mmCIF file of C-alpha atoms (C1' of nucleotides) in Angstrom:
data_model
loop_
_atom_site.group_PDB
_atom_site.id
_atom_site.type_symbol
_atom_site.label_atom_id
_atom_site.label_comp_id
_atom_site.label_asym_id
_atom_site.label_seq_id
_atom_site.Cartn_x
_atom_site.Cartn_y
_atom_site.Cartn_z
ATOM 1 C CA UNK A 770 -32.313 2.013 90.739
ATOM 2 C CA UNK A 771 -30.814 5.376 91.512
ATOM 3 C CA UNK A 772 -27.381 6.598 92.379
ATOM 4 C CA UNK A 773 -25.425 5.533 95.410
ATOM 5 C CA UNK A 774 -26.127 8.132 98.063
ATOM 6 C CA UNK A 775 -24.403 6.870 101.170
ATOM 7 C CA UNK A 776 -21.647 4.353 101.515
ATOM 8 C CA UNK A 777 -21.832 2.792 104.955
ATOM 9 C CA UNK A 778 -25.416 2.536 106.031
ATOM 10 C CA UNK A 779 -26.043 1.115 109.476
ATOM 11 C CA UNK A 780 -28.298 -1.909 109.060
ATOM 12 C CA UNK A 781 -30.823 -2.867 111.715
ATOM 13 C CA UNK A 782 -32.473 -6.216 112.346
ATOM 14 C CA UNK A 783 -35.332 -5.521 109.924
ATOM 15 C CA UNK A 784 -32.935 -4.535 107.140
ATOM 16 C CA UNK A 785 -31.021 -7.756 107.673
ATOM 17 C CA UNK A 786 -34.144 -9.905 107.565
ATOM 18 C CA UNK A 787 -35.217 -8.222 104.350
ATOM 19 C CA UNK A 788 -31.778 -8.796 102.795
ATOM 20 C CA UNK A 789 -31.958 -12.466 103.746
ATOM 21 C CA UNK A 790 -35.365 -12.839 102.100
ATOM 22 C CA UNK A 791 -34.311 -11.012 98.954
ATOM 23 C CA UNK A 792 -31.112 -13.014 98.644
ATOM 24 C CA UNK A 793 -33.115 -16.184 99.156
ATOM 25 C CA UNK A 794 -35.718 -15.366 96.497
ATOM 26 C CA UNK A 795 -35.909 -11.960 94.861
ATOM 27 C CA UNK A 796 -39.120 -12.844 93.016
ATOM 28 C CA UNK A 797 -41.205 -12.916 96.202
ATOM 29 C CA UNK A 798 -43.931 -10.310 96.533
ATOM 30 C CA UNK A 799 -43.624 -7.461 99.014
ATOM 31 C CA UNK A 800 -46.547 -8.885 100.975
ATOM 32 C CA UNK A 801 -44.786 -12.241 101.376
ATOM 33 C CA UNK A 802 -41.533 -10.616 102.454
ATOM 34 C CA UNK A 803 -43.378 -8.337 104.879
ATOM 35 C CA UNK A 804 -45.160 -11.295 106.446
ATOM 36 C CA UNK A 805 -41.955 -13.318 106.817
ATOM 37 C CA UNK A 806 -39.980 -10.479 108.395
ATOM 38 C CA UNK A 807 -42.856 -9.490 110.687
ATOM 39 C CA UNK A 808 -43.651 -6.117 109.188
ATOM 40 C CA UNK A 809 -45.923 -4.731 106.507
ATOM 41 C CA UNK A 810 -45.757 -3.598 102.914
ATOM 42 C CA UNK A 811 -44.893 0.084 103.184
ATOM 43 C CA UNK A 812 -42.036 -0.112 105.695
ATOM 44 C CA UNK A 813 -40.517 -3.016 103.793
ATOM 45 C CA UNK A 814 -40.857 -1.125 100.528
ATOM 46 C CA UNK A 815 -39.181 1.945 102.043
ATOM 47 C CA UNK A 816 -36.335 -0.178 103.426
ATOM 48 C CA UNK A 817 -35.735 -1.889 100.086
ATOM 49 C CA UNK A 818 -35.600 1.439 98.307
ATOM 50 C CA UNK A 819 -33.186 2.773 100.919
ATOM 51 C CA UNK A 820 -30.984 -0.350 100.551
ATOM 52 C CA UNK A 821 -30.903 0.044 96.763
ATOM 53 C CA UNK A 822 -30.226 3.769 96.902
ATOM 54 C CA UNK A 823 -27.440 3.245 99.421
ATOM 55 C CA UNK A 824 -25.839 0.633 97.162
ATOM 56 C CA UNK A 825 -26.232 -2.225 99.645
ATOM 57 C CA UNK A 826 -28.312 -4.037 97.024
ATOM 58 C CA UNK A 827 -26.344 -3.690 93.819
ATOM 59 C CA UNK A 828 -28.255 -5.789 91.293
ATOM 60 C CA UNK A 829 -31.184 -8.109 90.842
ATOM 61 C CA UNK A 830 -30.299 -11.057 88.676
ATOM 62 C CA UNK A 831 -30.924 -14.630 87.734
ATOM 63 C CA UNK A 832 -28.455 -17.448 88.428
ATOM 64 C CA UNK A 833 -27.998 -20.000 85.646
ATOM 65 C CA UNK A 834 -26.895 -23.614 85.831
ATOM 66 C CA UNK A 835 -23.425 -23.545 84.194
ATOM 67 C CA UNK A 836 -23.832 -27.092 82.847
ATOM 68 C CA UNK A 837 -27.109 -26.159 81.167
ATOM 69 C CA UNK A 838 -25.420 -23.391 79.190
ATOM 70 C CA UNK A 839 -22.349 -25.492 78.334
ATOM 71 C CA UNK A 840 -19.971 -23.747 80.723
ATOM 72 C CA UNK A 841 -19.459 -26.751 82.935
ATOM 73 C CA UNK A 842 -15.670 -26.463 83.203
ATOM 74 C CA UNK A 843 -14.289 -24.221 85.931
ATOM 75 C CA UNK A 844 -10.657 -23.185 86.362
ATOM 76 C CA UNK A 845 -8.880 -21.124 88.984
ATOM 77 C CA UNK A 846 -5.731 -19.607 87.572
ATOM 78 C CA UNK A 847 -2.883 -18.501 89.854
ATOM 79 C CA UNK A 848 -0.709 -15.877 88.212
ATOM 80 C CA UNK A 849 2.710 -14.508 89.072
ATOM 81 C CA UNK A 850 4.198 -11.639 87.149
ATOM 82 C CA UNK A 851 7.587 -9.952 87.110
ATOM 83 C CA UNK A 852 6.027 -6.672 85.984
ATOM 84 C CA UNK A 853 4.594 -4.342 88.567
ATOM 85 C CA UNK A 854 4.186 -1.118 86.608
ATOM 86 C CA UNK A 855 0.915 0.721 86.329
ATOM 87 C CA UNK A 856 0.763 0.298 82.551
ATOM 88 C CA UNK A 857 1.150 -3.477 82.799
ATOM 89 C CA UNK A 858 -1.616 -3.629 85.401
ATOM 90 C CA UNK A 859 -3.871 -1.558 83.203
ATOM 91 C CA UNK A 860 -3.451 -3.855 80.208
ATOM 92 C CA UNK A 861 -3.876 -6.952 82.372
ATOM 93 C CA UNK A 862 -7.062 -5.553 83.916
ATOM 94 C CA UNK A 863 -8.444 -4.550 80.512
ATOM 95 C CA UNK A 864 -7.770 -8.057 79.190
ATOM 96 C CA UNK A 865 -9.666 -9.629 82.098
ATOM 97 C CA UNK A 866 -12.586 -7.222 81.828
ATOM 98 C CA UNK A 867 -12.910 -7.868 78.113
ATOM 99 C CA UNK A 868 -13.141 -11.648 78.470
ATOM 100 C CA UNK A 869 -16.602 -12.890 79.451
ATOM 101 C CA UNK A 870 -15.274 -16.286 80.575
ATOM 102 C CA UNK A 871 -13.485 -14.480 83.438
ATOM 103 C CA UNK A 872 -16.017 -14.375 86.264
ATOM 104 C CA UNK A 873 -13.696 -13.218 89.025
ATOM 105 C CA UNK A 874 -10.268 -11.707 89.363
ATOM 106 C CA UNK A 875 -8.433 -10.604 92.487
ATOM 107 C CA UNK A 876 -5.097 -8.986 93.151
ATOM 108 C CA UNK A 877 -3.520 -10.856 96.043
ATOM 109 C CA UNK A 878 -1.155 -10.245 98.914
ATOM 110 C CA UNK A 879 1.859 -12.553 98.960
ATOM 111 C CA UNK A 880 3.814 -14.603 96.439
ATOM 112 C CA UNK A 881 0.991 -15.190 94.017
ATOM 113 C CA UNK A 882 -0.013 -11.909 92.423
ATOM 114 C CA UNK A 883 -3.436 -12.690 90.985
ATOM 115 C CA UNK A 884 -6.162 -15.312 91.047
ATOM 116 C CA UNK A 885 -8.667 -15.559 88.209
ATOM 117 C CA UNK A 886 -11.783 -17.716 88.068
ATOM 118 C CA UNK A 887 -13.015 -18.844 84.675
ATOM 119 C CA UNK A 888 -15.941 -20.791 83.312
ATOM 120 C CA UNK A 889 -15.514 -22.400 79.921
ATOM 121 C CA UNK A 890 -17.011 -25.235 77.912
ATOM 122 C CA UNK A 891 -13.934 -27.462 78.029
ATOM 123 C CA UNK A 892 -10.143 -27.568 78.510
ATOM 124 C CA UNK A 893 -9.548 -26.387 74.930
ATOM 125 C CA UNK A 894 -11.501 -23.230 75.633
ATOM 126 C CA UNK A 895 -9.272 -22.673 78.650
ATOM 127 C CA UNK A 896 -6.196 -23.049 76.497
ATOM 128 C CA UNK A 897 -7.573 -20.475 74.053
ATOM 129 C CA UNK A 898 -7.987 -18.060 76.951
ATOM 130 C CA UNK A 899 -4.471 -18.803 78.203
ATOM 131 C CA UNK A 900 -2.859 -18.294 74.797
ATOM 132 C CA UNK A 901 -4.757 -15.058 74.259
ATOM 133 C CA UNK A 902 -3.796 -13.764 77.697
ATOM 134 C CA UNK A 903 -0.055 -14.447 77.422
ATOM 135 C CA UNK A 904 -0.076 -12.895 73.947
ATOM 136 C CA UNK A 905 -1.486 -9.687 75.435
ATOM 137 C CA UNK A 906 0.501 -9.327 78.657
ATOM 138 C CA UNK A 907 3.801 -10.713 79.900
ATOM 139 C CA UNK A 908 3.314 -13.228 82.697
ATOM 140 C CA UNK A 909 6.005 -14.914 84.762
ATOM 141 C CA UNK A 910 4.228 -18.019 86.002
ATOM 142 C CA UNK A 911 0.768 -19.529 85.642
ATOM 143 C CA UNK A 912 -0.802 -22.424 87.519
ATOM 144 C CA UNK A 913 -4.218 -23.593 86.402
ATOM 145 C CA UNK A 914 -6.348 -25.436 88.944
ATOM 146 C CA UNK A 915 -9.119 -27.466 87.336
ATOM 147 C CA UNK A 916 -12.300 -27.995 89.311
ATOM 148 C CA UNK A 917 -13.434 -31.623 89.313
ATOM 149 C CA UNK A 918 -16.483 -31.008 91.477
ATOM 150 C CA UNK A 919 -18.275 -27.943 92.753
ATOM 151 C CA UNK A 920 -18.949 -28.713 96.409
ATOM 152 C CA UNK A 921 -20.548 -25.375 97.210
ATOM 153 C CA UNK A 922 -21.464 -22.287 95.236
ATOM 154 C CA UNK A 923 -23.550 -19.442 96.527
ATOM 155 C CA UNK A 924 -23.975 -15.682 96.194
ATOM 156 C CA UNK A 925 -25.661 -15.526 99.602
ATOM 157 C CA UNK A 926 -23.821 -13.224 102.009
ATOM 158 C CA UNK A 927 -24.519 -13.925 105.699
ATOM 159 C CA UNK A 928 -25.703 -10.459 106.704
ATOM 160 C CA UNK B 1144 -40.502 -22.557 90.353
ATOM 161 C CA UNK B 1145 -41.272 -26.189 89.650
ATOM 162 C CA UNK B 1146 -39.189 -29.307 89.453
ATOM 163 C CA UNK B 1147 -36.388 -29.852 87.005
ATOM 164 C CA UNK B 1148 -37.944 -31.682 84.116
ATOM 165 C CA UNK B 1149 -35.181 -31.955 81.559
ATOM 166 C CA UNK B 1150 -31.465 -31.635 81.987
ATOM 167 C CA UNK B 1151 -29.951 -30.514 78.732
ATOM 168 C CA UNK B 1152 -32.331 -28.259 76.934
ATOM 169 C CA UNK B 1153 -31.255 -27.027 73.536
ATOM 170 C CA UNK B 1154 -31.260 -23.238 73.668
ATOM 171 C CA UNK B 1155 -32.066 -21.182 70.588
ATOM 172 C CA UNK B 1156 -31.174 -17.568 69.836
ATOM 173 C CA UNK B 1157 -34.303 -16.208 71.538
ATOM 174 C CA UNK B 1158 -33.639 -18.215 74.715
ATOM 175 C CA UNK B 1159 -30.108 -16.846 74.815
ATOM 176 C CA UNK B 1160 -31.240 -13.261 74.369
ATOM 177 C CA UNK B 1161 -33.764 -13.695 77.178
ATOM 178 C CA UNK B 1162 -31.102 -15.181 79.465
ATOM 179 C CA UNK B 1163 -28.816 -12.236 78.737
ATOM 180 C CA UNK B 1164 -31.567 -9.757 79.631
ATOM 181 C CA UNK B 1165 -32.521 -11.589 82.816
ATOM 182 C CA UNK B 1166 -28.921 -11.898 83.933
ATOM 183 C CA UNK B 1167 -28.435 -8.223 83.211
ATOM 184 C CA UNK B 1168 -31.499 -7.106 85.183
ATOM 185 C CA UNK B 1169 -34.054 -9.540 86.500
ATOM 186 C CA UNK B 1170 -36.362 -6.764 87.669
ATOM 187 C CA UNK B 1171 -37.237 -5.685 84.119
ATOM 188 C CA UNK B 1172 -40.838 -6.138 83.031
ATOM 189 C CA UNK B 1173 -41.805 -8.780 80.505
ATOM 190 C CA UNK B 1174 -42.776 -6.029 78.067
ATOM 191 C CA UNK B 1175 -39.300 -4.491 78.247
ATOM 192 C CA UNK B 1176 -37.579 -7.834 77.784
ATOM 193 C CA UNK B 1177 -39.883 -8.721 74.897
ATOM 194 C CA UNK B 1178 -39.121 -5.433 73.166
ATOM 195 C CA UNK B 1179 -35.354 -5.808 73.626
ATOM 196 C CA UNK B 1180 -35.241 -9.380 72.328
ATOM 197 C CA UNK B 1181 -37.570 -8.627 69.435
ATOM 198 C CA UNK B 1182 -40.535 -10.705 70.508
ATOM 199 C CA UNK B 1183 -43.684 -10.206 72.538
ATOM 200 C CA UNK B 1184 -44.925 -10.880 76.036
ATOM 201 C CA UNK B 1185 -46.491 -14.329 75.788
ATOM 202 C CA UNK B 1186 -43.689 -16.119 73.903
ATOM 203 C CA UNK B 1187 -41.117 -14.591 76.234
ATOM 204 C CA UNK B 1188 -43.187 -15.615 79.255
ATOM 205 C CA UNK B 1189 -43.421 -19.179 77.935
ATOM 206 C CA UNK B 1190 -39.667 -19.329 77.306
ATOM 207 C CA UNK B 1191 -38.865 -18.084 80.804
ATOM 208 C CA UNK B 1192 -41.143 -20.686 82.343
ATOM 209 C CA UNK B 1193 -39.535 -23.374 80.222
ATOM 210 C CA UNK B 1194 -36.039 -22.210 81.265
ATOM 211 C CA UNK B 1195 -37.003 -22.273 84.948
ATOM 212 C CA UNK B 1196 -38.707 -25.660 84.715
ATOM 213 C CA UNK B 1197 -35.722 -27.114 82.892
ATOM 214 C CA UNK B 1198 -33.369 -25.832 85.598
ATOM 215 C CA UNK B 1199 -31.440 -23.511 83.284
ATOM 216 C CA UNK B 1200 -32.505 -20.622 85.508
ATOM 217 C CA UNK B 1201 -31.878 -21.827 89.040
ATOM 218 C CA UNK B 1202 -32.642 -18.801 91.198
ATOM 219 C CA UNK B 1203 -33.619 -15.161 91.153
ATOM 220 C CA UNK B 1204 -31.636 -13.184 93.663
ATOM 221 C CA UNK B 1205 -30.191 -9.891 94.718
ATOM 222 C CA UNK B 1206 -26.442 -9.192 94.790
ATOM 223 C CA UNK B 1207 -25.181 -7.240 97.794
ATOM 224 C CA UNK B 1208 -22.118 -5.039 98.136
ATOM 225 C CA UNK B 1209 -19.844 -7.071 100.462
ATOM 226 C CA UNK B 1210 -18.319 -3.909 101.971
ATOM 227 C CA UNK B 1211 -21.765 -2.550 102.843
ATOM 228 C CA UNK B 1212 -22.554 -5.648 104.901
ATOM 229 C CA UNK B 1213 -19.114 -5.750 106.554
ATOM 230 C CA UNK B 1214 -17.820 -8.744 104.595
ATOM 231 C CA UNK B 1215 -15.148 -6.833 102.778
ATOM 232 C CA UNK B 1216 -12.333 -9.341 103.303
ATOM 233 C CA UNK B 1217 -12.020 -12.155 100.784
ATOM 234 C CA UNK B 1218 -9.755 -15.195 101.070
ATOM 235 C CA UNK B 1219 -9.047 -18.080 98.740
ATOM 236 C CA UNK B 1220 -7.832 -21.088 100.691
ATOM 237 C CA UNK B 1221 -5.819 -23.847 99.000
ATOM 238 C CA UNK B 1222 -6.070 -27.115 100.879
ATOM 239 C CA UNK B 1223 -4.069 -30.342 100.678
ATOM 240 C CA UNK B 1224 -5.049 -33.392 102.674
ATOM 241 C CA UNK B 1225 -3.469 -36.745 103.313
ATOM 242 C CA UNK B 1226 -6.860 -38.342 103.852
ATOM 243 C CA UNK B 1227 -8.796 -39.540 100.853
ATOM 244 C CA UNK B 1228 -11.465 -41.716 102.434
ATOM 245 C CA UNK B 1229 -15.150 -41.204 101.835
ATOM 246 C CA UNK B 1230 -15.838 -40.499 105.506
ATOM 247 C CA UNK B 1231 -13.233 -37.719 105.634
ATOM 248 C CA UNK B 1232 -14.700 -36.147 102.510
ATOM 249 C CA UNK B 1233 -18.164 -36.288 104.000
ATOM 250 C CA UNK B 1234 -17.114 -34.492 107.176
ATOM 251 C CA UNK B 1235 -15.139 -31.913 105.220
ATOM 252 C CA UNK B 1236 -18.083 -31.246 102.915
ATOM 253 C CA UNK B 1237 -20.482 -30.949 105.848
ATOM 254 C CA UNK B 1238 -18.155 -28.464 107.549
ATOM 255 C CA UNK B 1239 -18.037 -26.287 104.430
ATOM 256 C CA UNK B 1240 -21.794 -26.442 103.863
ATOM 257 C CA UNK B 1241 -22.456 -25.458 107.470
ATOM 258 C CA UNK B 1242 -20.298 -22.324 107.356
ATOM 259 C CA UNK B 1243 -22.002 -19.332 105.744
ATOM 260 C CA UNK B 1244 -18.690 -17.507 105.202
ATOM 261 C CA UNK B 1245 -17.783 -20.219 102.660
ATOM 262 C CA UNK B 1246 -19.180 -18.987 99.348
ATOM 263 C CA UNK B 1247 -17.479 -21.508 97.079
ATOM 264 C CA UNK B 1248 -15.682 -24.796 97.391
ATOM 265 C CA UNK B 1249 -14.256 -26.999 94.653
ATOM 266 C CA UNK B 1250 -12.510 -30.351 94.609
ATOM 267 C CA UNK B 1251 -9.551 -30.010 92.275
ATOM 268 C CA UNK B 1252 -7.459 -32.126 89.947
ATOM 269 C CA UNK B 1253 -3.742 -32.103 90.725
ATOM 270 C CA UNK B 1254 -1.558 -31.464 93.756
ATOM 271 C CA UNK B 1255 -3.909 -29.117 95.544
ATOM 272 C CA UNK B 1256 -6.998 -31.015 96.638
ATOM 273 C CA UNK B 1257 -9.493 -28.223 97.353
ATOM 274 C CA UNK B 1258 -9.996 -24.516 96.893
ATOM 275 C CA UNK B 1259 -12.393 -22.603 99.134
ATOM 276 C CA UNK B 1260 -13.521 -19.004 98.762
ATOM 277 C CA UNK B 1261 -14.530 -17.117 101.886
ATOM 278 C CA UNK B 1262 -15.919 -13.705 102.718
ATOM 279 C CA UNK B 1263 -15.353 -12.439 106.239
ATOM 280 C CA UNK B 1264 -15.244 -9.135 108.087
ATOM 281 C CA UNK B 1265 -11.507 -9.217 108.796
ATOM 282 C CA UNK B 1266 -8.421 -11.429 109.148
ATOM 283 C CA UNK B 1267 -9.433 -12.473 112.675
ATOM 284 C CA UNK B 1268 -12.692 -13.864 111.343
ATOM 285 C CA UNK B 1269 -10.649 -15.871 108.840
ATOM 286 C CA UNK B 1270 -8.520 -17.263 111.639
ATOM 287 C CA UNK B 1271 -11.639 -18.305 113.529
ATOM 288 C CA UNK B 1272 -12.791 -20.187 110.435
ATOM 289 C CA UNK B 1273 -9.364 -21.806 110.022
ATOM 290 C CA UNK B 1274 -9.169 -22.926 113.652
ATOM 291 C CA UNK B 1275 -12.690 -24.330 113.531
ATOM 292 C CA UNK B 1276 -11.987 -26.189 110.294
ATOM 293 C CA UNK B 1277 -8.754 -27.874 111.415
ATOM 294 C CA UNK B 1278 -10.447 -28.841 114.668
ATOM 295 C CA UNK B 1279 -13.132 -30.652 112.697
ATOM 296 C CA UNK B 1280 -11.129 -32.386 109.975
ATOM 297 C CA UNK B 1281 -7.489 -33.355 109.553
ATOM 298 C CA UNK B 1282 -5.751 -31.253 106.928
ATOM 299 C CA UNK B 1283 -2.210 -31.695 105.610
ATOM 300 C CA UNK B 1284 -1.459 -28.238 104.259
ATOM 301 C CA UNK B 1285 -3.291 -24.918 103.974
ATOM 302 C CA UNK B 1286 -2.362 -21.809 102.010
ATOM 303 C CA UNK B 1287 -4.533 -18.727 102.452
ATOM 304 C CA UNK B 1288 -4.525 -16.181 99.641
ATOM 305 C CA UNK B 1289 -5.785 -12.780 100.750
ATOM 306 C CA UNK B 1290 -7.495 -10.592 98.185
ATOM 307 C CA UNK B 1291 -6.209 -7.021 98.204
ATOM 308 C CA UNK B 1292 -8.451 -5.841 95.404
ATOM 309 C CA UNK B 1293 -11.385 -7.303 93.540
ATOM 310 C CA UNK B 1294 -10.650 -6.559 89.898
ATOM 311 C CA UNK B 1295 -13.710 -8.324 88.523
ATOM 312 C CA UNK B 1296 -16.689 -10.064 90.014
ATOM 313 C CA UNK B 1297 -19.726 -11.185 88.084
ATOM 314 C CA UNK B 1298 -22.375 -13.882 88.039
ATOM 315 C CA UNK B 1299 -23.028 -13.249 84.351
ATOM 316 C CA UNK B 1300 -22.481 -16.379 82.255
ATOM 317 C CA UNK B 1301 -21.805 -15.679 78.572
ATOM 318 C CA UNK B 1302 -24.583 -17.806 77.086
ATOM 319 C "C1'" DT C 612 -46.555 -20.072 67.496
ATOM 320 C "C1'" DA C 613 -48.009 -15.300 67.967
ATOM 321 C "C1'" DT C 614 -51.468 -11.759 69.229
ATOM 322 C "C1'" DG C 615 -54.418 -9.248 72.091
ATOM 323 C "C1'" DA C 616 -57.298 -8.877 75.833
ATOM 324 C "C1'" DA C 617 -59.238 -10.021 80.435
ATOM 325 C "C1'" DA C 618 -58.560 -11.084 85.297
ATOM 326 C "C1'" DA C 619 -55.741 -11.461 89.106
ATOM 327 C "C1'" DC C 620 -52.091 -9.738 91.357
ATOM 328 C "C1'" DC C 621 -48.324 -6.444 92.690
ATOM 329 C "C1'" DT C 622 -45.984 -2.171 93.190
ATOM 330 C "C1'" DT C 623 -45.952 2.395 94.204
ATOM 331 C "C1'" DC C 624 -47.474 6.262 96.399
ATOM 332 C "C1'" DC C 625 -50.201 8.812 99.615
ATOM 333 C "C1'" DA C 626 -53.376 10.210 103.221
ATOM 334 C "C1'" DA C 627 -54.518 9.366 107.898
ATOM 335 C "C1'" DC C 628 -53.141 7.767 112.230
ATOM 336 C "C1'" DG D 86 -42.968 5.060 111.822
ATOM 337 C "C1'" DT D 87 -47.223 2.225 110.612
ATOM 338 C "C1'" DT D 88 -51.613 1.103 108.347
ATOM 339 C "C1'" DG D 89 -54.741 0.670 104.731
ATOM 340 C "C1'" DG D 90 -56.155 1.822 100.383
ATOM 341 C "C1'" DA D 91 -56.304 3.864 95.598
ATOM 342 C "C1'" DA D 92 -54.217 4.034 90.982
ATOM 343 C "C1'" DG D 93 -51.554 2.334 87.754
ATOM 344 C "C1'" DG D 94 -48.683 -1.293 86.039
ATOM 345 C "C1'" DT D 95 -47.424 -6.276 85.492
ATOM 346 C "C1'" DT D 96 -48.082 -11.135 85.303
ATOM 347 C "C1'" DT D 97 -50.605 -14.912 83.960
ATOM 348 C "C1'" DT D 98 -53.990 -17.166 81.408
ATOM 349 C "C1'" DC D 99 -56.783 -17.940 77.579
ATOM 350 C "C1'" DA D 100 -59.388 -17.473 73.259
ATOM 351 C "C1'" DT D 101 -58.416 -16.648 68.636
ATOM 352 C "C1'" DA D 102 -55.899 -16.491 64.594
#
DNA sequence: TATGAAAACCTTCCAAC
DNA sequence: GTTGGAAGGTTTTCATA
């Protein structure tokens, strides 16, 4: 995988079909993908390389069952802060980046400043995260939402 | 990829190292993985097959840059309902499953009943989703949280 | 369980169209 | 831009330790 060369590549119908196949199963052979998208090996190979070089395809990975690796407990944490300085943000961001149980974090528009998604083994592990976080950065208000059931979970983007 | 044979496999240190490597880059060759985890091709190959068969590894996929495919707008939607019957839940679940812009949906403990994560091209596309959803199922209260900045986003589970 | 090797298969690149 | 193919690499299986 090389550097990102372009940022906004225009995608045609063949590119989109290839992205659907790769998102569906990245272990398929080029021949299989080519057959399914109605093309052949070389053009598909050239497109995939172009999509990787352009940064449309960022990574190739494996998705694990969270329960199977004892990370069956999922929390969404809504955070409000009274601090809005750059240095506070930097420390908050560093704290999130450093913690592997944090899978997602977004800065929001509106009353709630941040949302953080976590996967942990149990509620005690969440509390350990919470205690560590508030020890590192000052936070005004925290609401933890505990997931009882994952109704849908996908990385598939409808291209 | 075969059927799920066991549910809770006990993972040893070698399994964990392999899962880290595969999560990090699933396009690596067996030889590279074997070298990095301090083993050799055949044992690593057998472990990977075992992890897939057991359902620990669920899929092999490619992660796309949302901006590059014009899905740069991310919303978290907090939903409260007054309906708690099985038939309502079924229709709600079906509506979420059918919509490709819904990437995640969880049933929650506490005051807020559901959280839904969406990726769309812009705020109008969110409104279209919202209108379609409330037309299909009765909802008591909806709060949409708009992401201004994605601070962290990973599928990597710390095994 | 690990090693090494053989066979089948795939990726990558390239020449010809 | 497509096709087919050659060369090298990788996966998968298996015999052997």
